[in-house]
mmCIF file of C-alpha atoms in Angstrom:
data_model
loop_
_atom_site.group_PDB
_atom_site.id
_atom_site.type_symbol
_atom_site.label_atom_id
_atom_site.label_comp_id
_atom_site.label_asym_id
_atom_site.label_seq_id
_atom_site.Cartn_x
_atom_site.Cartn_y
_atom_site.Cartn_z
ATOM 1 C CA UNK A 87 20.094 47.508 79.290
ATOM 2 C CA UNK A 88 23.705 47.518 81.132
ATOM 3 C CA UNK A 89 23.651 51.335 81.147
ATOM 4 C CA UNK A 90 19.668 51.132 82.516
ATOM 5 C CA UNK A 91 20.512 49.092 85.496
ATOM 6 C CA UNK A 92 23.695 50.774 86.184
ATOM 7 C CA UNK A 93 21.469 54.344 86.473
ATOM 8 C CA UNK A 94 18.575 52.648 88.575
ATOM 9 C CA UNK A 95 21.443 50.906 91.099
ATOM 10 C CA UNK A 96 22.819 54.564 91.496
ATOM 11 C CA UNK A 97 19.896 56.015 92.004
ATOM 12 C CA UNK A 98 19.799 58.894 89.181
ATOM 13 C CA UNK A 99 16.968 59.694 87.104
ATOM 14 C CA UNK A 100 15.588 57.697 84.229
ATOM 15 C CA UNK A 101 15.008 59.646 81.551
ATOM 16 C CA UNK A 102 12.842 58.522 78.280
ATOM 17 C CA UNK A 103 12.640 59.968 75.023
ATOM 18 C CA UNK A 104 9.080 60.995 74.082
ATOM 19 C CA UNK A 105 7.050 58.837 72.400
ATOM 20 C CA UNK A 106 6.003 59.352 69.104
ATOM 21 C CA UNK A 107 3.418 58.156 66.394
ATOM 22 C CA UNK A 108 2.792 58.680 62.556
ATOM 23 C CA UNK A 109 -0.541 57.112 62.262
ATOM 24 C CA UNK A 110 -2.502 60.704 61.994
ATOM 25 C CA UNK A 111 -0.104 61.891 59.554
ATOM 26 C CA UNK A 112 -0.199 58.240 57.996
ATOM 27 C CA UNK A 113 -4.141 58.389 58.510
ATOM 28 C CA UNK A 114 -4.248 61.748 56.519
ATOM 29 C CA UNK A 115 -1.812 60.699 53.668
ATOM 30 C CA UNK A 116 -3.965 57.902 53.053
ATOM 31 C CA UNK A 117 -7.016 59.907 52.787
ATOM 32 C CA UNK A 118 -5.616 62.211 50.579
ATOM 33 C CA UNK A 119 -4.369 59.531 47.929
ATOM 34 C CA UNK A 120 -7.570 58.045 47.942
ATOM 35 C CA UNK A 121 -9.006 61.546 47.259
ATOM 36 C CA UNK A 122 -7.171 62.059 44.479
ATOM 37 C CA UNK A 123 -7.495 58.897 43.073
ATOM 38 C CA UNK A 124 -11.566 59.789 43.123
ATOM 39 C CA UNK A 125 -10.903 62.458 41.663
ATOM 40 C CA UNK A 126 -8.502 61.023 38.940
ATOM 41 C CA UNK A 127 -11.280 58.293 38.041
ATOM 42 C CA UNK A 128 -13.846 61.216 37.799
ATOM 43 C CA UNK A 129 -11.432 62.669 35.376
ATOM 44 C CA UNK A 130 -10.957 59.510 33.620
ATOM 45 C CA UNK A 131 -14.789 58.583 32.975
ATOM 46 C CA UNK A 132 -15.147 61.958 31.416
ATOM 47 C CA UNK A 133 -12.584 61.668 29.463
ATOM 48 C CA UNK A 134 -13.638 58.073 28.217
ATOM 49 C CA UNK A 135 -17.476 59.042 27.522
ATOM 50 C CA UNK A 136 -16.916 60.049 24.203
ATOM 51 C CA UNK A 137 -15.755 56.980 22.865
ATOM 52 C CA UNK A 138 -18.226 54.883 24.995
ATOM 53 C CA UNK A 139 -21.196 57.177 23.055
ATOM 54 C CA UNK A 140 -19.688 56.741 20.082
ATOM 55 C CA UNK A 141 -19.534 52.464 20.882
ATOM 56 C CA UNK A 142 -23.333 52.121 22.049
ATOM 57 C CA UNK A 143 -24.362 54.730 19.474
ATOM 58 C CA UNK A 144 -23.079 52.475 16.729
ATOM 59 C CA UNK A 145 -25.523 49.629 18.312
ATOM 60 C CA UNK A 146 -28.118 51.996 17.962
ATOM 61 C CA UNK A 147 -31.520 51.768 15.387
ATOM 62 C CA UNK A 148 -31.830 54.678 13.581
ATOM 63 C CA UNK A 149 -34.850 56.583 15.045
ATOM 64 C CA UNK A 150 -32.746 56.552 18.898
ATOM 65 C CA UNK A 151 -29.572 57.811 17.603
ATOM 66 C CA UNK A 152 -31.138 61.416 17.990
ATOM 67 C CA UNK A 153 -34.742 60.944 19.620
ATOM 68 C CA UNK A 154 -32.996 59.171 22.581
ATOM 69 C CA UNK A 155 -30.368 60.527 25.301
ATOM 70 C CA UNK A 156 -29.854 57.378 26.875
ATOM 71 C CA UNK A 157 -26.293 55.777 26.630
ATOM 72 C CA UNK A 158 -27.205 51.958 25.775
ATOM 73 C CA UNK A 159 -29.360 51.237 23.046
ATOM 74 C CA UNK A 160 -32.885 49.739 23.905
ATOM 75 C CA UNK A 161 -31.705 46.576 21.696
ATOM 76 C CA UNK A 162 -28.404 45.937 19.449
ATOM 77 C CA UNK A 163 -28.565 46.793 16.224
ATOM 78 C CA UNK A 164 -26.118 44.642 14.607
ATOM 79 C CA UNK A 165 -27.288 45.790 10.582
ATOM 80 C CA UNK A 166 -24.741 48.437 11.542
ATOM 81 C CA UNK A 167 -21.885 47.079 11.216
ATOM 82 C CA UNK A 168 -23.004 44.756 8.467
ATOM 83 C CA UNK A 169 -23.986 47.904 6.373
ATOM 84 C CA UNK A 170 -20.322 49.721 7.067
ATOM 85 C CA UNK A 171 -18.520 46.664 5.928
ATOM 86 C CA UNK A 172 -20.564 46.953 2.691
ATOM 87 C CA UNK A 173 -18.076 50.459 2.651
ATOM 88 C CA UNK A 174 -19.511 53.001 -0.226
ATOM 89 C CA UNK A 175 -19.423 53.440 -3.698
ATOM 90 C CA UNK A 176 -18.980 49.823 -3.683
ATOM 91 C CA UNK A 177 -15.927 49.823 -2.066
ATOM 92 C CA UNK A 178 -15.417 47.749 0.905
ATOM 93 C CA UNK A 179 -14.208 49.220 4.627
ATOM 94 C CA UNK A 180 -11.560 46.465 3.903
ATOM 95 C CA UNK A 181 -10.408 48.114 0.903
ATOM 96 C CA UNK A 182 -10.830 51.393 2.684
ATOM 97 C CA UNK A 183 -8.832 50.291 5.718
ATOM 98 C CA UNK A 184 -5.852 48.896 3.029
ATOM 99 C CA UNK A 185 -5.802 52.387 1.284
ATOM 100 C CA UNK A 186 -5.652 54.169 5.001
ATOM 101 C CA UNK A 187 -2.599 51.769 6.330
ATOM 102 C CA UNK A 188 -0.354 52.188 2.996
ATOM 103 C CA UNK A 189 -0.652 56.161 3.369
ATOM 104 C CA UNK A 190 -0.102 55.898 7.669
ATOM 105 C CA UNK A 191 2.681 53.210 6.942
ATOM 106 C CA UNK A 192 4.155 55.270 4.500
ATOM 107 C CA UNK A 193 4.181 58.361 5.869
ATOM 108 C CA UNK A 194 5.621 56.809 9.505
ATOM 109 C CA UNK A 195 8.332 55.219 7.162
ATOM 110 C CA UNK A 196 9.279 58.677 5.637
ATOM 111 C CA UNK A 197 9.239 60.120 8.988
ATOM 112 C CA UNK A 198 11.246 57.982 11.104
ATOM 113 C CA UNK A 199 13.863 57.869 8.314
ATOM 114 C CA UNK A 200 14.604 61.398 7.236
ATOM 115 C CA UNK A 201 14.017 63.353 10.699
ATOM 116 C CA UNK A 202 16.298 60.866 12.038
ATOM 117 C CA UNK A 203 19.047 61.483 9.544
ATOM 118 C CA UNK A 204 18.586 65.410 9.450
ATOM 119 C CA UNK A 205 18.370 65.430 13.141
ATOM 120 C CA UNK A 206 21.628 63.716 13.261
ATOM 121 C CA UNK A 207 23.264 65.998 10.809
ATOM 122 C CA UNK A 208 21.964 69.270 12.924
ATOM 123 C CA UNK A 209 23.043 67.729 16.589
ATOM 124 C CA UNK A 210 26.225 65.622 15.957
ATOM 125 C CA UNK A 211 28.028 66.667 12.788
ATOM 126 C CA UNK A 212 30.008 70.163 12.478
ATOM 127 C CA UNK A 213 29.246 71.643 9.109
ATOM 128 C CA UNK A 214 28.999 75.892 7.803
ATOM 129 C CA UNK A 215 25.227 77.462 8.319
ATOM 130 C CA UNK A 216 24.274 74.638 10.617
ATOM 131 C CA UNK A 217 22.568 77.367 13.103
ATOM 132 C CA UNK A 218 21.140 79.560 10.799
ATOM 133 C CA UNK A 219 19.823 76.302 8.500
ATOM 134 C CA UNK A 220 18.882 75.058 12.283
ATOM 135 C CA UNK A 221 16.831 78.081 12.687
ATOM 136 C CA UNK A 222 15.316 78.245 9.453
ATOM 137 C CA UNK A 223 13.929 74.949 10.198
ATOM 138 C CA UNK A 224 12.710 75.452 13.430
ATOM 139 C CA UNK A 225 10.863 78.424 11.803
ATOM 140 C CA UNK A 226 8.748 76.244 9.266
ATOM 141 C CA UNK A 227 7.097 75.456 11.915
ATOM 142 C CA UNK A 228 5.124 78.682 12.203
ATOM 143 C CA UNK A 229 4.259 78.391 8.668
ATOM 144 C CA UNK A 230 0.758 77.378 7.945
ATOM 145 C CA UNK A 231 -0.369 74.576 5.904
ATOM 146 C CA UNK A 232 -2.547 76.271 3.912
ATOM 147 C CA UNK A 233 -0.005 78.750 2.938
ATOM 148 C CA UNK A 234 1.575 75.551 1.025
ATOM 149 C CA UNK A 235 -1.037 74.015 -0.235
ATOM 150 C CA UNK A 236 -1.110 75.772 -3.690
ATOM 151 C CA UNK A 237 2.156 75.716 -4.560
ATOM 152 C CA UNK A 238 2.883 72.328 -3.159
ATOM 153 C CA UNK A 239 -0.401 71.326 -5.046
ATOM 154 C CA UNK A 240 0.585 72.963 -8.557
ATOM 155 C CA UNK A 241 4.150 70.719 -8.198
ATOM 156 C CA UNK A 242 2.288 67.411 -7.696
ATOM 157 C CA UNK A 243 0.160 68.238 -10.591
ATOM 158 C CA UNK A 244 2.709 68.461 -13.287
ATOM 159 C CA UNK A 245 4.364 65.746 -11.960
ATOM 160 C CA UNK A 246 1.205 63.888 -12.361
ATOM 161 C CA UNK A 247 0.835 62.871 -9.057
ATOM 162 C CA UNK A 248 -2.340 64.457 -7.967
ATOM 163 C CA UNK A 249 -4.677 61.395 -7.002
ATOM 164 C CA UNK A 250 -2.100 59.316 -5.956
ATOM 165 C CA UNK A 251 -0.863 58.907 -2.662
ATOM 166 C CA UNK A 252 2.875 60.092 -3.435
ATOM 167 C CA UNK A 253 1.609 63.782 -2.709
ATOM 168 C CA UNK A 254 0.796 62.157 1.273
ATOM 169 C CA UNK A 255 3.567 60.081 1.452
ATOM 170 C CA UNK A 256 6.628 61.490 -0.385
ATOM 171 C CA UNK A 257 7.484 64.435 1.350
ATOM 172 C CA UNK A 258 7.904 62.813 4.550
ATOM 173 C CA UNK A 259 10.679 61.521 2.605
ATOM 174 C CA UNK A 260 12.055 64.966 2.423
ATOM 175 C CA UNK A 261 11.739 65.649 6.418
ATOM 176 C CA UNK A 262 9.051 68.292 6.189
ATOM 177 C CA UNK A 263 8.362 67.633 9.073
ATOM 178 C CA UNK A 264 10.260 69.692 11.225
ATOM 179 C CA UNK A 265 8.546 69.462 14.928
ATOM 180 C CA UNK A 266 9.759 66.114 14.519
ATOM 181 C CA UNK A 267 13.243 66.786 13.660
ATOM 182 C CA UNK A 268 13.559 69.328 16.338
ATOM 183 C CA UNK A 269 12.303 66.403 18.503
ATOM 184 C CA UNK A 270 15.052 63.963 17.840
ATOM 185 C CA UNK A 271 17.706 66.671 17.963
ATOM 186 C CA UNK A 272 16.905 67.732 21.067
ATOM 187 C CA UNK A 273 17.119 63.771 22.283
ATOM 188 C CA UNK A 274 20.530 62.993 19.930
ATOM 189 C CA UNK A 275 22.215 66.007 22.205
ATOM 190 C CA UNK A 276 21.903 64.388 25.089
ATOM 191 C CA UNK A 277 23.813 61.646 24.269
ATOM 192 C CA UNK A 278 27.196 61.218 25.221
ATOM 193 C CA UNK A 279 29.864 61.962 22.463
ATOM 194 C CA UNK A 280 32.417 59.531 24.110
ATOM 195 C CA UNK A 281 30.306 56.632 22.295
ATOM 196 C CA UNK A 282 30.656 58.242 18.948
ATOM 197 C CA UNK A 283 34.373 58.753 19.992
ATOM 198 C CA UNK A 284 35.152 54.981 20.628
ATOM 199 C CA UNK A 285 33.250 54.057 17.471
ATOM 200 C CA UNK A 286 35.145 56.692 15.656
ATOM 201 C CA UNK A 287 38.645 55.343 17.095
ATOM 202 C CA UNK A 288 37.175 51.465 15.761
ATOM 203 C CA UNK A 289 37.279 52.997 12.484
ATOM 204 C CA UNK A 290 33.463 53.645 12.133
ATOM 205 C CA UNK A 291 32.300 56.764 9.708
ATOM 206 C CA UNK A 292 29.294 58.985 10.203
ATOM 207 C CA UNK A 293 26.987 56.603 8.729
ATOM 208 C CA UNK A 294 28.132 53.473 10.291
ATOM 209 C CA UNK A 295 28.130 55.460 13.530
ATOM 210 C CA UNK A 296 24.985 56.935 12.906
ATOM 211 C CA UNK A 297 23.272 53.415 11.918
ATOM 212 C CA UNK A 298 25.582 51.695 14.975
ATOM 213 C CA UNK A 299 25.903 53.579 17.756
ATOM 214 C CA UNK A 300 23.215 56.882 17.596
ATOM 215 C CA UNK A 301 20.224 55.294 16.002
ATOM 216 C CA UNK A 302 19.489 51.779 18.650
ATOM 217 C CA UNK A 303 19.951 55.059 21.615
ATOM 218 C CA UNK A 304 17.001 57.270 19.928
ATOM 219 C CA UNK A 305 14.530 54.562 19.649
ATOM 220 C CA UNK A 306 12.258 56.381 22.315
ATOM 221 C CA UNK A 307 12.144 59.551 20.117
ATOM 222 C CA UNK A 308 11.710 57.440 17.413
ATOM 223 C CA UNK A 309 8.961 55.431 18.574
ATOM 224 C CA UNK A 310 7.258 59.081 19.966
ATOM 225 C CA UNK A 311 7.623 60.176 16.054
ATOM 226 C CA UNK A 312 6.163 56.986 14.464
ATOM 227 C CA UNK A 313 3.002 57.281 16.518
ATOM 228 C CA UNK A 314 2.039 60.898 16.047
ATOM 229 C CA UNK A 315 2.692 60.183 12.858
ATOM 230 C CA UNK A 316 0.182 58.121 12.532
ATOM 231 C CA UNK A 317 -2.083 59.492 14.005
ATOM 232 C CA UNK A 318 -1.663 62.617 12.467
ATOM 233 C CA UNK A 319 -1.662 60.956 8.941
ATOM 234 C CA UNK A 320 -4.880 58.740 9.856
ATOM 235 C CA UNK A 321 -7.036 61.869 10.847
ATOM 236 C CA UNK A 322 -5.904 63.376 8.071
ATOM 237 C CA UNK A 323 -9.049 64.525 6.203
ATOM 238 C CA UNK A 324 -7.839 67.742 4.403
ATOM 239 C CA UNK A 325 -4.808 66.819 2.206
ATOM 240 C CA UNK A 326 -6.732 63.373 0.989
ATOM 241 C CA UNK A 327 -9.547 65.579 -0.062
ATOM 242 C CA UNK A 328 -7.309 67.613 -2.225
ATOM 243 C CA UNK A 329 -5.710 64.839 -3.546
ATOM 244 C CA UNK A 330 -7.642 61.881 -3.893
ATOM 245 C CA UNK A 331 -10.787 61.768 -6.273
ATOM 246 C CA UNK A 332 -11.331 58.318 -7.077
ATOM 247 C CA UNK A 333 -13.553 56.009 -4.346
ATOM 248 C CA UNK A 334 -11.453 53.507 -4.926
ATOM 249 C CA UNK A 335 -8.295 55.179 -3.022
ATOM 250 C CA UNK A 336 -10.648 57.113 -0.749
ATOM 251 C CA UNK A 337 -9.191 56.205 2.828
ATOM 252 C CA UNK A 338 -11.627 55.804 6.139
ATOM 253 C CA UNK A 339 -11.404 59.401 6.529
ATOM 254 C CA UNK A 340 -12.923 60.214 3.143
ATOM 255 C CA UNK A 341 -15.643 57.517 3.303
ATOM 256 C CA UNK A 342 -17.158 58.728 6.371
ATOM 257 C CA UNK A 343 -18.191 62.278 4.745
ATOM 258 C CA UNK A 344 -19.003 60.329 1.376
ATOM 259 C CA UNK A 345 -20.895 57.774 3.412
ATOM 260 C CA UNK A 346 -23.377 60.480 4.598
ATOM 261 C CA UNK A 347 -23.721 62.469 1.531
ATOM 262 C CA UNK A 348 -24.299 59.166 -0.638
ATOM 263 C CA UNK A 349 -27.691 58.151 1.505
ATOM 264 C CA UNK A 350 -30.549 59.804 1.332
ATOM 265 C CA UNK A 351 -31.446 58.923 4.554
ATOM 266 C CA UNK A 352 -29.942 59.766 7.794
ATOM 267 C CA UNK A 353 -28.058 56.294 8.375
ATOM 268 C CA UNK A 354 -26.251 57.689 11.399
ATOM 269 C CA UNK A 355 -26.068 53.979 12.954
ATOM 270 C CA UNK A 356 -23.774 53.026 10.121
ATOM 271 C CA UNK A 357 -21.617 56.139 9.881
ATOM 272 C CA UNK A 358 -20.553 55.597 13.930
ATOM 273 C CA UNK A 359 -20.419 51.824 13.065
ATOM 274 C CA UNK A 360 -17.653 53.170 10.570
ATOM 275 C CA UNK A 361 -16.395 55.262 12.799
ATOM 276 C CA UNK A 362 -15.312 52.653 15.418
ATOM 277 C CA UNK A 363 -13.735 50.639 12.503
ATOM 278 C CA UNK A 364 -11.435 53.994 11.897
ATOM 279 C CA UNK A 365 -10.599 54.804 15.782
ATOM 280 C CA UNK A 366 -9.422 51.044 16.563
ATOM 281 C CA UNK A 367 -6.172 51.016 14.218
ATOM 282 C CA UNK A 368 -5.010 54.078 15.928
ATOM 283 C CA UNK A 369 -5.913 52.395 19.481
ATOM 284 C CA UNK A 370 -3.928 49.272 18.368
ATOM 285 C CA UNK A 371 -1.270 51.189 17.680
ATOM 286 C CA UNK A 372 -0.805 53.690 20.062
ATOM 287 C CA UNK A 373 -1.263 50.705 22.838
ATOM 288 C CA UNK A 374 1.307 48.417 21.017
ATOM 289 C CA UNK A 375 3.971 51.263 21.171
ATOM 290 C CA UNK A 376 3.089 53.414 24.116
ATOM 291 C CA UNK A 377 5.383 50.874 26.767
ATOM 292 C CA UNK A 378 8.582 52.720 25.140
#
């Protein structure tokens, strides 16, 4: 203000810097989030109306599963559910659901353990043929299932496995799976090496760094491997039909196809009903572990 009057008293000329404003750019920044939000929610209710046909259809009766194309059911057909929990082949869905968590549990046990440990030997340790053994593994992941199916069947079988749930569970053990090792490794390299260095100058080993140091860091790649894991191992329809011959260890997966091919009737109402009991474990799950 000193410098204002001081111009105006000698009589030069005021000068003013041009006013500006952001409000159209504002005004169009605005418009184009909510745009895009629209368009995300469009997205999002496409993606979602699967599972909220596969909800109402489970209220459904019988003759509007296929006559009708409306989404809610004219009234709620709560026999549904009440028939699914009856399970088949006298077996309960609750016996069903126990035989589907021990094999997911398992198999996210076996998982998290050895990939963890073999990723740690291929990304911290120093040790002859790590790259080539690196590669090798990295290249079983091209191989087919199928093409191991045979031989991997013929082992279980003269170990007297086959219908069990070992042959489901006990190579995860063995880290067979190696798109999950490769996972961790790539997350174990980007850890710094000074922490293993200052537990190594404490006195700490490989496993006691390992357990210590490397393993609380990974718990993101680990928590990424335990729930494709189970996911993976809860859709799994294939490898339980191979193995698995007894209704009394058939898992969700296996009592939906038996459920249809035990009634003579098209009891599609019940078979959905079953269906939501199989999709809300993996729901559970993924939304308990999905924050890390």
């Amino acid at each position: 203000m000193g410098l204002l009057r001081q111009r105006q008293q000698r009589g030069g000329p005021m000068t003013t810097a041009p006013i500006t404003t952001d409000a159209p750019v504002a005004q169009g920044r605005s418009t184009g989030r909510i745009v895009l939000h629209v368009c995300l929610i469009a997205v999002l209710l496409v993606m979602l109306y699967p599972l909220a046909w596969l909800l109402a259809t489970s209220f459904k009766p019988a003759d509007e599963v296929i006559a009708s194309l409306k989404l809610l059911p004219s009234h709620l057909e709560w026999s549904n559910y009440s028939t699914a929990m009856e399970g088949v082949n006298e077996v309960s869905v609750g016996r069903l659901l126990w035989n589907s968590l021990l094999i997911a549990c398992g198999a996210v046990l076996g998982n998290v353990i050895s990939c963890s440990l073999a990723a740690y030997a291929f990304a911290r340790l120093r040790f002859r043929m790590r790259g080539p053994l690196f590669a090798f593994m990295i290249a079983t992941i091209m191989l087919p299932h199928h093409a191991i199916l045979i031989p991997q069947y013929i082992i279980f079988n003269q170990l007297g496995m086959v219908n069990t749930y070992w042959p489901m569970i006990l190579p995860k053990f063995l880290a067979t799976d190696a798109f999950f090792v490769f996972l961790i490794v790539q997350f174990m390299r980007n850890l710094p090496r000074e922490l293993e260095e200052a537990a190594r100058i404490d006195g700490c080993g490989p496993f006691r760094s390992f357990f210590s140091v490397i393993l609380p860091l990974t718990r993101p790649a680990l928590i990424t491997t335990a729930i494709f894991t189970f996911i993976w191992t809860w859709n799994d329809f294939f490898t339980q039909l191979i193995y698995l011959f007894e209704p009394e260890k058939f898992t969700l997966t296996l009592a939906l196809r038996s459920f249809v091919d035990a009634s003579s009737q098209s009891a599609f109402g019940p078979m959905f009903a079953m269906s939501v009991f199989a999709l809300l474990p993996i729901v559970l799950f993924f939304l308990a572990f999905q924050r890390f």
